[in-house]
mmCIF file of C-alpha atoms in Angstrom:
data_model
loop_
_atom_site.group_PDB
_atom_site.id
_atom_site.type_symbol
_atom_site.label_atom_id
_atom_site.label_comp_id
_atom_site.label_asym_id
_atom_site.label_seq_id
_atom_site.Cartn_x
_atom_site.Cartn_y
_atom_site.Cartn_z
ATOM 1 C CA UNK U 1 22.898 98.736 -40.450
ATOM 2 C CA UNK U 2 21.226 97.088 -37.718
ATOM 3 C CA UNK U 3 21.605 93.427 -37.268
ATOM 4 C CA UNK U 4 17.772 93.215 -37.749
ATOM 5 C CA UNK U 5 14.593 94.563 -39.031
ATOM 6 C CA UNK U 6 12.558 96.109 -36.294
ATOM 7 C CA UNK U 7 8.903 94.896 -37.137
ATOM 8 C CA UNK U 8 6.675 97.215 -38.893
ATOM 9 C CA UNK U 9 3.695 97.228 -36.245
ATOM 10 C CA UNK U 10 6.221 97.438 -32.893
ATOM 11 C CA UNK U 11 8.233 100.456 -33.165
ATOM 12 C CA UNK U 12 5.729 102.461 -31.023
ATOM 13 C CA UNK U 13 5.516 99.784 -28.429
ATOM 14 C CA UNK U 14 5.669 101.627 -24.936
ATOM 15 C CA UNK U 15 7.616 100.979 -22.141
ATOM 16 C CA UNK U 16 6.554 99.764 -19.231
ATOM 17 C CA UNK U 17 5.250 102.189 -16.393
ATOM 18 C CA UNK U 18 7.471 102.818 -13.750
ATOM 19 C CA UNK U 19 4.153 102.414 -11.366
ATOM 20 C CA UNK U 20 5.383 105.095 -9.505
ATOM 21 C CA UNK U 21 2.500 107.477 -8.201
ATOM 22 C CA UNK U 22 2.335 110.827 -9.458
ATOM 23 C CA UNK U 23 1.829 112.003 -6.026
ATOM 24 C CA UNK U 24 5.059 110.443 -4.736
ATOM 25 C CA UNK U 25 8.108 111.885 -2.980
ATOM 26 C CA UNK U 26 11.266 112.512 -4.756
ATOM 27 C CA UNK U 27 13.391 109.393 -4.746
ATOM 28 C CA UNK U 28 10.270 106.933 -4.716
ATOM 29 C CA UNK U 29 11.496 103.180 -4.838
ATOM 30 C CA UNK U 30 8.148 102.227 -6.304
ATOM 31 C CA UNK U 31 5.233 100.358 -5.285
ATOM 32 C CA UNK U 32 6.799 96.964 -6.175
ATOM 33 C CA UNK U 33 10.061 97.455 -4.554
ATOM 34 C CA UNK U 34 10.917 95.208 -1.455
ATOM 35 C CA UNK U 35 11.645 98.639 -0.072
ATOM 36 C CA UNK U 36 8.297 100.182 -0.357
ATOM 37 C CA UNK U 37 6.854 101.881 2.200
ATOM 38 C CA UNK U 38 10.008 101.508 4.302
ATOM 39 C CA UNK U 39 12.932 103.368 2.551
ATOM 40 C CA UNK U 40 14.251 106.928 4.024
ATOM 41 C CA UNK U 41 12.199 108.689 0.910
ATOM 42 C CA UNK U 42 9.167 107.023 1.960
ATOM 43 C CA UNK U 43 9.181 109.324 5.310
ATOM 44 C CA UNK U 44 6.025 111.535 4.575
ATOM 45 C CA UNK U 45 4.828 110.043 1.425
ATOM 46 C CA UNK U 46 0.777 109.942 1.134
ATOM 47 C CA UNK U 47 0.982 106.357 -0.175
ATOM 48 C CA UNK U 48 3.601 105.126 2.579
ATOM 49 C CA UNK U 49 0.997 103.184 4.264
ATOM 50 C CA UNK U 50 -0.696 101.543 1.496
ATOM 51 C CA UNK U 51 2.721 100.554 -0.205
ATOM 52 C CA UNK U 52 4.003 99.168 3.407
ATOM 53 C CA UNK U 53 0.830 96.914 3.172
ATOM 54 C CA UNK U 54 1.718 95.573 0.228
ATOM 55 C CA UNK U 55 -1.149 96.871 -1.697
ATOM 56 C CA UNK U 56 0.742 98.678 -4.104
ATOM 57 C CA UNK U 57 2.310 95.707 -5.594
ATOM 58 C CA UNK U 58 -0.805 95.019 -7.826
ATOM 59 C CA UNK U 59 0.218 94.958 -11.192
ATOM 60 C CA UNK U 60 -1.925 97.681 -12.842
ATOM 61 C CA UNK U 61 -1.550 96.135 -16.417
ATOM 62 C CA UNK U 62 -3.086 92.840 -14.750
ATOM 63 C CA UNK U 63 -6.148 94.587 -14.738
ATOM 64 C CA UNK U 64 -6.104 95.857 -18.442
ATOM 65 C CA UNK U 65 -5.348 92.193 -19.214
ATOM 66 C CA UNK U 66 -8.224 90.948 -17.365
ATOM 67 C CA UNK U 67 -10.642 93.740 -18.979
ATOM 68 C CA UNK U 68 -9.145 92.988 -22.804
ATOM 69 C CA UNK U 69 -9.891 89.262 -22.076
ATOM 70 C CA UNK U 70 -12.888 89.249 -20.217
ATOM 71 C CA UNK U 71 -14.882 87.734 -23.576
ATOM 72 C CA UNK U 72 -12.217 84.497 -23.441
ATOM 73 C CA UNK U 73 -13.580 81.826 -21.610
ATOM 74 C CA UNK U 74 -10.223 79.467 -20.809
ATOM 75 C CA UNK U 75 -6.603 80.433 -20.958
ATOM 76 C CA UNK U 76 -4.298 77.851 -21.179
ATOM 77 C CA UNK U 77 -0.267 78.059 -21.122
ATOM 78 C CA UNK U 78 1.811 75.339 -22.831
ATOM 79 C CA UNK U 79 5.366 75.599 -21.092
ATOM 80 C CA UNK U 80 8.393 73.433 -20.787
ATOM 81 C CA UNK U 81 11.452 74.556 -19.299
ATOM 82 C CA UNK U 82 13.567 72.659 -22.060
ATOM 83 C CA UNK U 83 13.628 73.233 -25.470
ATOM 84 C CA UNK U 84 13.061 70.781 -28.397
ATOM 85 C CA UNK U 85 10.474 68.331 -26.387
ATOM 86 C CA UNK U 86 7.740 69.738 -29.237
ATOM 87 C CA UNK U 87 6.061 72.093 -26.949
ATOM 88 C CA UNK U 88 4.927 73.911 -29.904
ATOM 89 C CA UNK U 89 3.801 70.776 -31.707
ATOM 90 C CA UNK U 90 1.412 70.061 -28.755
ATOM 91 C CA UNK U 91 0.354 73.477 -28.523
ATOM 92 C CA UNK U 92 -0.521 73.520 -32.000
ATOM 93 C CA UNK U 93 -2.388 70.462 -32.072
ATOM 94 C CA UNK U 94 -4.233 71.307 -29.058
ATOM 95 C CA UNK U 95 -5.441 74.385 -30.731
ATOM 96 C CA UNK U 96 -6.087 71.986 -34.189
ATOM 97 C CA UNK U 97 -8.090 69.630 -31.716
ATOM 98 C CA UNK U 98 -10.548 72.250 -30.407
ATOM 99 C CA UNK U 99 -11.071 73.740 -33.631
ATOM 100 C CA UNK U 100 -12.170 70.648 -34.950
ATOM 101 C CA UNK U 101 -14.661 70.190 -32.116
ATOM 102 C CA UNK U 102 -16.093 73.683 -33.271
ATOM 103 C CA UNK U 103 -15.119 75.611 -30.529
ATOM 104 C CA UNK U 104 -13.271 79.266 -30.777
ATOM 105 C CA UNK U 105 -9.973 79.107 -30.423
ATOM 106 C CA UNK U 106 -7.362 81.566 -30.459
ATOM 107 C CA UNK U 107 -3.450 81.110 -30.309
ATOM 108 C CA UNK U 108 -1.056 83.580 -28.760
ATOM 109 C CA UNK U 109 2.832 82.938 -29.863
ATOM 110 C CA UNK U 110 4.918 84.373 -27.091
ATOM 111 C CA UNK U 111 8.119 82.924 -28.549
ATOM 112 C CA UNK U 112 9.416 86.012 -29.544
ATOM 113 C CA UNK U 113 12.834 85.056 -30.566
ATOM 114 C CA UNK U 114 11.671 81.672 -32.394
ATOM 115 C CA UNK U 115 7.838 81.863 -33.535
ATOM 116 C CA UNK U 116 6.951 78.835 -35.150
ATOM 117 C CA UNK U 117 3.240 78.904 -34.677
ATOM 118 C CA UNK U 118 2.444 80.443 -38.219
ATOM 119 C CA UNK U 119 4.084 77.585 -39.946
ATOM 120 C CA UNK U 120 2.077 74.882 -37.893
ATOM 121 C CA UNK U 121 -1.491 76.477 -38.091
ATOM 122 C CA UNK U 122 -0.706 77.140 -42.115
ATOM 123 C CA UNK U 123 -0.803 80.990 -42.138
ATOM 124 C CA UNK U 124 3.050 81.723 -42.800
ATOM 125 C CA UNK U 125 3.509 84.884 -44.605
ATOM 126 C CA UNK U 126 0.217 86.583 -43.604
ATOM 127 C CA UNK U 127 -0.008 90.087 -41.635
ATOM 128 C CA UNK U 128 -1.970 91.517 -38.959
ATOM 129 C CA UNK U 129 -4.405 94.418 -39.775
ATOM 130 C CA UNK U 130 -5.128 97.248 -37.336
ATOM 131 C CA UNK U 131 -8.754 98.211 -37.090
ATOM 132 C CA UNK U 132 -11.317 100.521 -34.662
ATOM 133 C CA UNK U 133 -11.174 97.711 -31.901
ATOM 134 C CA UNK U 134 -7.803 96.852 -32.367
ATOM 135 C CA UNK U 135 -5.245 94.730 -33.993
ATOM 136 C CA UNK U 136 -6.915 91.776 -35.971
ATOM 137 C CA UNK U 137 -5.321 88.283 -35.395
ATOM 138 C CA UNK U 138 -4.724 85.840 -38.460
ATOM 139 C CA UNK U 139 -7.438 83.517 -39.041
ATOM 140 C CA UNK U 140 -6.327 79.733 -39.686
ATOM 141 C CA UNK U 141 -9.705 78.854 -39.840
ATOM 142 C CA UNK U 142 -12.922 80.401 -39.351
ATOM 143 C CA UNK U 143 -12.897 79.457 -35.441
ATOM 144 C CA UNK U 144 -9.012 79.502 -35.258
ATOM 145 C CA UNK U 145 -7.122 83.027 -34.931
ATOM 146 C CA UNK U 146 -3.500 83.333 -34.071
ATOM 147 C CA UNK U 147 -1.111 86.326 -33.216
ATOM 148 C CA UNK U 148 2.844 85.931 -33.419
ATOM 149 C CA UNK U 149 5.575 88.515 -34.278
ATOM 150 C CA UNK U 150 6.327 86.465 -37.008
ATOM 151 C CA UNK U 151 3.585 88.243 -38.828
ATOM 152 C CA UNK U 152 5.406 91.691 -38.365
ATOM 153 C CA UNK U 153 8.764 90.794 -39.565
ATOM 154 C CA UNK U 154 10.021 92.296 -43.040
ATOM 155 C CA UNK U 155 11.416 88.886 -43.751
ATOM 156 C CA UNK U 156 10.693 85.775 -42.004
ATOM 157 C CA UNK U 157 14.546 84.843 -41.508
ATOM 158 C CA UNK U 158 15.103 88.184 -39.809
ATOM 159 C CA UNK U 159 16.423 87.899 -36.147
ATOM 160 C CA UNK U 160 14.531 89.690 -33.255
ATOM 161 C CA UNK U 161 17.507 90.849 -30.725
ATOM 162 C CA UNK U 162 15.286 92.253 -28.186
ATOM 163 C CA UNK U 163 15.942 93.013 -24.239
ATOM 164 C CA UNK U 164 13.464 92.012 -21.704
ATOM 165 C CA UNK U 165 11.544 95.416 -21.337
ATOM 166 C CA UNK U 166 10.727 95.458 -25.125
ATOM 167 C CA UNK U 167 9.621 91.822 -25.147
ATOM 168 C CA UNK U 168 7.111 92.555 -22.002
ATOM 169 C CA UNK U 169 5.826 95.496 -24.011
ATOM 170 C CA UNK U 170 5.117 93.786 -26.962
ATOM 171 C CA UNK U 171 3.452 90.749 -25.135
ATOM 172 C CA UNK U 172 1.353 93.289 -23.372
ATOM 173 C CA UNK U 173 0.256 94.435 -26.545
ATOM 174 C CA UNK U 174 -0.341 91.449 -27.807
ATOM 175 C CA UNK U 175 -2.891 90.805 -24.786
ATOM 176 C CA UNK U 176 -4.615 94.365 -24.762
ATOM 177 C CA UNK U 177 -4.604 96.034 -28.352
ATOM 178 C CA UNK U 178 -5.398 92.435 -30.054
ATOM 179 C CA UNK U 179 -9.042 92.014 -31.126
ATOM 180 C CA UNK U 180 -9.614 88.507 -30.064
ATOM 181 C CA UNK U 181 -13.465 88.572 -30.097
ATOM 182 C CA UNK U 182 -15.419 85.823 -27.982
ATOM 183 C CA UNK U 183 -12.947 82.719 -27.644
ATOM 184 C CA UNK U 184 -13.834 79.540 -25.660
ATOM 185 C CA UNK U 185 -10.237 78.905 -25.384
ATOM 186 C CA UNK U 186 -6.842 80.724 -25.611
ATOM 187 C CA UNK U 187 -3.995 78.655 -26.261
ATOM 188 C CA UNK U 188 -0.783 80.582 -25.314
ATOM 189 C CA UNK U 189 2.804 78.844 -26.456
ATOM 190 C CA UNK U 190 5.418 80.019 -24.720
ATOM 191 C CA UNK U 191 9.586 79.686 -25.253
ATOM 192 C CA UNK U 192 11.289 77.227 -23.006
ATOM 193 C CA UNK U 193 13.001 78.625 -19.889
ATOM 194 C CA UNK U 194 11.492 80.534 -16.757
ATOM 195 C CA UNK U 195 13.123 84.068 -18.168
ATOM 196 C CA UNK U 196 11.186 87.644 -19.723
ATOM 197 C CA UNK U 197 8.224 86.153 -21.562
ATOM 198 C CA UNK U 198 7.291 83.767 -18.927
ATOM 199 C CA UNK U 199 7.639 86.388 -15.768
ATOM 200 C CA UNK U 200 5.426 88.624 -18.081
ATOM 201 C CA UNK U 201 2.764 86.517 -18.742
ATOM 202 C CA UNK U 202 2.727 85.114 -15.277
ATOM 203 C CA UNK U 203 2.209 88.810 -14.330
ATOM 204 C CA UNK U 204 -0.293 89.922 -16.836
ATOM 205 C CA UNK U 205 -2.614 87.080 -16.353
ATOM 206 C CA UNK U 206 -2.459 86.897 -12.911
ATOM 207 C CA UNK U 207 -6.180 88.529 -12.917
ATOM 208 C CA UNK U 208 -7.324 87.113 -15.648
ATOM 209 C CA UNK U 209 -8.535 83.778 -14.254
ATOM 210 C CA UNK U 210 -6.160 81.501 -16.033
ATOM 211 C CA UNK U 211 -6.966 77.584 -16.491
ATOM 212 C CA UNK U 212 -3.587 76.513 -15.915
ATOM 213 C CA UNK U 213 -0.159 75.448 -17.312
ATOM 214 C CA UNK U 214 0.299 72.314 -19.508
ATOM 215 C CA UNK U 215 3.723 71.493 -19.463
ATOM 216 C CA UNK U 216 5.591 69.289 -22.063
ATOM 217 C CA UNK U 217 8.432 66.800 -21.597
ATOM 218 C CA UNK U 218 10.352 63.895 -23.053
ATOM 219 C CA UNK U 219 11.165 60.937 -20.930
ATOM 220 C CA UNK U 220 15.187 61.532 -20.549
ATOM 221 C CA UNK U 221 16.701 63.040 -17.453
ATOM 222 C CA UNK U 222 18.127 65.596 -19.423
ATOM 223 C CA UNK U 223 14.799 67.090 -20.369
ATOM 224 C CA UNK U 224 13.324 66.199 -16.781
ATOM 225 C CA UNK U 225 16.243 68.269 -15.117
ATOM 226 C CA UNK U 226 14.831 71.772 -16.697
ATOM 227 C CA UNK U 227 11.032 70.604 -16.448
ATOM 228 C CA UNK U 228 11.149 70.679 -12.686
ATOM 229 C CA UNK U 229 12.334 74.197 -12.902
ATOM 230 C CA UNK U 230 9.402 75.343 -14.968
ATOM 231 C CA UNK U 231 6.994 73.389 -12.640
ATOM 232 C CA UNK U 232 8.798 75.104 -9.465
ATOM 233 C CA UNK U 233 8.121 78.245 -11.330
ATOM 234 C CA UNK U 234 4.665 77.735 -11.710
ATOM 235 C CA UNK U 235 4.173 77.401 -8.069
ATOM 236 C CA UNK U 236 6.277 80.356 -7.365
ATOM 237 C CA UNK U 237 4.097 82.559 -9.582
ATOM 238 C CA UNK U 238 0.996 81.036 -8.340
ATOM 239 C CA UNK U 239 -0.166 79.535 -11.937
ATOM 240 C CA UNK U 240 -1.997 76.359 -11.792
ATOM 241 C CA UNK U 241 -0.623 73.229 -13.301
ATOM 242 C CA UNK U 242 -3.078 71.071 -15.399
ATOM 243 C CA UNK U 243 -0.311 68.485 -15.429
ATOM 244 C CA UNK U 244 2.597 67.209 -17.557
ATOM 245 C CA UNK U 245 2.551 65.173 -20.601
ATOM 246 C CA UNK U 246 5.330 63.259 -21.858
ATOM 247 C CA UNK U 247 5.674 63.904 -25.584
ATOM 248 C CA UNK U 248 8.009 61.503 -28.067
ATOM 249 C CA UNK U 249 7.687 58.540 -24.983
ATOM 250 C CA UNK U 250 8.075 55.693 -27.751
ATOM 251 C CA UNK U 251 8.159 54.801 -31.408
ATOM 252 C CA UNK U 252 6.400 51.996 -32.741
ATOM 253 C CA UNK U 253 7.672 50.723 -35.996
ATOM 254 C CA UNK U 254 4.871 50.823 -38.757
ATOM 255 C CA UNK U 255 5.933 47.825 -40.349
ATOM 256 C CA UNK U 256 6.339 45.376 -37.377
ATOM 257 C CA UNK U 257 4.645 47.198 -34.606
ATOM 258 C CA UNK U 258 7.844 46.978 -32.314
ATOM 259 C CA UNK U 259 8.207 49.607 -29.764
ATOM 260 C CA UNK U 260 11.445 51.376 -29.101
ATOM 261 C CA UNK U 261 12.182 53.883 -26.442
ATOM 262 C CA UNK U 262 14.099 56.704 -28.196
ATOM 263 C CA UNK U 263 14.727 58.383 -25.219
ATOM 264 C CA UNK U 264 15.188 55.885 -22.275
ATOM 265 C CA UNK U 265 13.610 57.134 -19.075
ATOM 266 C CA UNK U 266 16.456 56.496 -16.847
ATOM 267 C CA UNK U 267 15.194 58.339 -13.829
ATOM 268 C CA UNK U 268 11.580 56.820 -14.129
ATOM 269 C CA UNK U 269 10.146 59.578 -16.464
ATOM 270 C CA UNK U 270 7.530 62.241 -16.353
ATOM 271 C CA UNK U 271 4.863 59.619 -14.559
ATOM 272 C CA UNK U 272 7.435 59.227 -11.537
ATOM 273 C CA UNK U 273 8.426 63.093 -11.787
ATOM 274 C CA UNK U 274 4.494 63.830 -11.309
ATOM 275 C CA UNK U 275 4.279 61.366 -8.599
ATOM 276 C CA UNK U 276 7.593 62.909 -6.779
ATOM 277 C CA UNK U 277 6.287 66.469 -7.050
ATOM 278 C CA UNK U 278 2.428 66.028 -6.823
ATOM 279 C CA UNK U 279 1.315 67.098 -9.898
ATOM 280 C CA UNK U 280 -1.052 65.498 -12.372
ATOM 281 C CA UNK U 281 0.156 63.178 -15.127
ATOM 282 C CA UNK U 282 -1.622 63.823 -18.211
ATOM 283 C CA UNK U 283 -0.215 60.573 -20.388
ATOM 284 C CA UNK U 284 2.414 59.987 -23.291
ATOM 285 C CA UNK U 285 2.277 60.917 -26.733
ATOM 286 C CA UNK U 286 4.208 58.478 -28.882
ATOM 287 C CA UNK U 287 6.343 59.357 -31.924
ATOM 288 C CA UNK U 288 4.496 59.644 -34.865
ATOM 289 C CA UNK U 289 5.819 60.886 -38.609
ATOM 290 C CA UNK U 290 2.371 62.133 -39.197
ATOM 291 C CA UNK U 291 2.506 64.423 -36.144
ATOM 292 C CA UNK U 292 5.448 66.172 -38.088
ATOM 293 C CA UNK U 293 4.009 66.122 -41.478
ATOM 294 C CA UNK U 294 0.757 67.619 -40.126
ATOM 295 C CA UNK U 295 2.747 70.635 -38.713
ATOM 296 C CA UNK U 296 5.149 71.116 -41.706
ATOM 297 C CA UNK U 297 1.748 71.197 -43.923
ATOM 298 C CA UNK U 298 0.342 73.231 -41.281
ATOM 299 C CA UNK U 299 -3.199 71.476 -40.789
ATOM 300 C CA UNK U 300 -4.682 69.084 -38.082
ATOM 301 C CA UNK U 301 -3.136 66.108 -37.153
ATOM 302 C CA UNK U 302 -6.543 64.844 -35.471
ATOM 303 C CA UNK U 303 -8.563 65.298 -38.574
ATOM 304 C CA UNK U 304 -6.338 64.648 -41.323
ATOM 305 C CA UNK U 305 -6.348 61.409 -43.692
ATOM 306 C CA UNK U 306 -2.864 60.428 -42.309
ATOM 307 C CA UNK U 307 -2.554 57.417 -40.377
ATOM 308 C CA UNK U 308 -5.626 55.431 -38.542
ATOM 309 C CA UNK U 309 -8.196 57.383 -36.387
ATOM 310 C CA UNK U 310 -7.398 54.722 -34.005
ATOM 311 C CA UNK U 311 -3.448 55.001 -33.931
ATOM 312 C CA UNK U 312 -1.934 55.864 -30.499
ATOM 313 C CA UNK U 313 -0.917 58.914 -31.187
ATOM 314 C CA UNK U 314 -4.388 60.540 -32.271
ATOM 315 C CA UNK U 315 -5.811 58.752 -28.880
ATOM 316 C CA UNK U 316 -3.533 59.904 -26.703
ATOM 317 C CA UNK U 317 -4.193 63.778 -28.211
ATOM 318 C CA UNK U 318 -7.965 63.022 -27.731
ATOM 319 C CA UNK U 319 -7.336 62.042 -24.089
ATOM 320 C CA UNK U 320 -5.113 64.848 -23.664
ATOM 321 C CA UNK U 321 -7.847 67.046 -24.905
ATOM 322 C CA UNK U 322 -10.538 65.730 -22.550
ATOM 323 C CA UNK U 323 -8.573 66.068 -19.712
ATOM 324 C CA UNK U 324 -7.242 69.372 -19.993
ATOM 325 C CA UNK U 325 -10.771 70.776 -21.160
ATOM 326 C CA UNK U 326 -12.005 68.673 -18.321
ATOM 327 C CA UNK U 327 -14.525 66.579 -21.104
ATOM 328 C CA UNK U 328 -15.360 69.983 -22.847
ATOM 329 C CA UNK U 329 -13.582 68.686 -26.008
ATOM 330 C CA UNK U 330 -15.684 66.102 -27.911
ATOM 331 C CA UNK U 331 -15.348 65.147 -31.608
ATOM 332 C CA UNK U 332 -18.138 66.571 -33.600
ATOM 333 C CA UNK U 333 -18.641 63.409 -35.758
ATOM 334 C CA UNK U 334 -16.231 60.389 -35.860
ATOM 335 C CA UNK U 335 -17.091 59.580 -39.152
ATOM 336 C CA UNK U 336 -16.343 63.116 -40.906
ATOM 337 C CA UNK U 337 -12.549 62.425 -39.661
ATOM 338 C CA UNK U 338 -12.762 58.891 -40.987
ATOM 339 C CA UNK U 339 -10.930 57.242 -44.155
ATOM 340 C CA UNK U 340 -13.495 55.873 -46.909
ATOM 341 C CA UNK U 341 -12.242 52.233 -45.886
ATOM 342 C CA UNK U 342 -12.652 53.243 -42.255
ATOM 343 C CA UNK U 343 -16.065 54.320 -42.623
ATOM 344 C CA UNK U 344 -17.048 51.172 -44.493
ATOM 345 C CA UNK U 345 -15.690 49.053 -41.884
ATOM 346 C CA UNK U 346 -17.515 50.966 -39.479
ATOM 347 C CA UNK U 347 -20.857 50.536 -41.250
ATOM 348 C CA UNK U 348 -20.431 46.839 -41.889
ATOM 349 C CA UNK U 349 -19.880 46.659 -38.064
ATOM 350 C CA UNK U 350 -23.227 48.154 -37.579
ATOM 351 C CA UNK U 351 -25.106 45.716 -38.818
ATOM 352 C CA UNK U 352 -25.364 46.236 -42.766
ATOM 353 C CA UNK U 353 -26.952 43.554 -45.160
ATOM 354 C CA UNK U 354 -25.187 41.135 -47.057
ATOM 355 C CA UNK U 355 -26.809 42.744 -50.066
ATOM 356 C CA UNK U 356 -25.510 46.209 -49.366
ATOM 357 C CA UNK U 357 -22.204 44.982 -48.245
ATOM 358 C CA UNK U 358 -21.862 43.602 -51.979
ATOM 359 C CA UNK U 359 -22.662 46.827 -53.363
ATOM 360 C CA UNK U 360 -19.866 48.347 -51.579
ATOM 361 C CA UNK U 361 -17.648 45.857 -52.613
ATOM 362 C CA UNK U 362 -18.875 46.100 -56.445
ATOM 363 C CA UNK U 363 -18.179 49.960 -56.240
ATOM 364 C CA UNK U 364 -14.456 49.469 -55.055
ATOM 365 C CA UNK U 365 -13.745 46.715 -57.866
ATOM 366 C CA UNK U 366 -15.168 49.533 -60.361
ATOM 367 C CA UNK U 367 -12.684 51.797 -58.748
ATOM 368 C CA UNK U 368 -9.759 49.170 -59.267
ATOM 369 C CA UNK U 369 -10.435 48.766 -62.869
ATOM 370 C CA UNK U 370 -8.814 52.204 -63.130
ATOM 371 C CA UNK U 371 -6.508 52.562 -60.504
ATOM 372 C CA UNK U 372 -5.598 49.289 -58.391
ATOM 373 C CA UNK U 373 -5.003 49.943 -54.629
ATOM 374 C CA UNK U 374 -3.633 47.936 -52.214
ATOM 375 C CA UNK U 375 -5.491 49.763 -49.309
ATOM 376 C CA UNK U 376 -8.778 49.089 -51.464
ATOM 377 C CA UNK U 377 -7.875 45.654 -51.999
ATOM 378 C CA UNK U 378 -7.388 45.124 -48.220
ATOM 379 C CA UNK U 379 -10.754 46.654 -47.269
ATOM 380 C CA UNK U 380 -12.691 44.621 -49.911
ATOM 381 C CA UNK U 381 -10.760 41.403 -47.917
ATOM 382 C CA UNK U 382 -12.278 42.739 -44.512
ATOM 383 C CA UNK U 383 -15.502 43.273 -45.975
ATOM 384 C CA UNK U 384 -16.051 39.820 -47.185
ATOM 385 C CA UNK U 385 -14.995 38.658 -43.634
#
């Protein structure tokens, strides 16, 4: 028996091409080798001049990915050198926020060993299907699709124990064989670190005009140590850096409002790190239990009825979305995502007549006759003032 079940769809994932030209000499070191065009086996090879010039280092798979993603307008990588900083949480809520704004959004989960996107987008247990145009991603909403290795497992608790080449083959298949359709944004959620998955995605997207990487951290130096490595990885692989967001920056008590730094920024936090390394700082997202609840339920934190629409966490996510999309993110209708009480308050602030306000109060009092509610009482008090 094997220690894990091989995913149904992936048994035929091809190994990566060696990239050795068919007319190469025997013993060819390969066009991507540092000795390409220089090794003794290169003597007399018709490709020697091209290999020595560096032209042979072009990745043919990158051209395939560019063609496959030609109908995707924007590609955003969500990265972090450290695990447990809320990278997938941020990635999922970015996708939900763009979806709420009526944009066409796709999410690619390349965390092969720990895929969590299906749960965060509310499609856990679904399966992918093959059509004439390729694999069809799972739809979380009409304008939000997802592809993840989690959909290919026999059991969600199965472990995936793969070496680098097989992970690379799967990521390539997700990029080239999935029918993403026309998308405004493709959000790629990567695992922590700078290993196989990161090298593969950087290589495959090198020709696809990627917008850049959003890097997630928490304030403490323990996380920043590894996040600096991720930043340097992006610089070395020529991935543009959109900026760094500091997640779980503070905790504000819901009862008294007192702010506590659960993770003290002993070395200055993300903002100082960004200044030191010359990259954009995109702001801080505070801890909010409603974010966790939204992720567990697989719904949008921004459009859920949980918490005030003016909460610090929702403001932070809206600001982040606006920055990474360069202003393309716009809320469709603020009132659509408000609670009933907030809606009524907004209307009153707009200059409703006293007669209309009294009518609203009468409706609330009628509702209280069957189900007394503290929030209703509170909103009536605000209307009266």
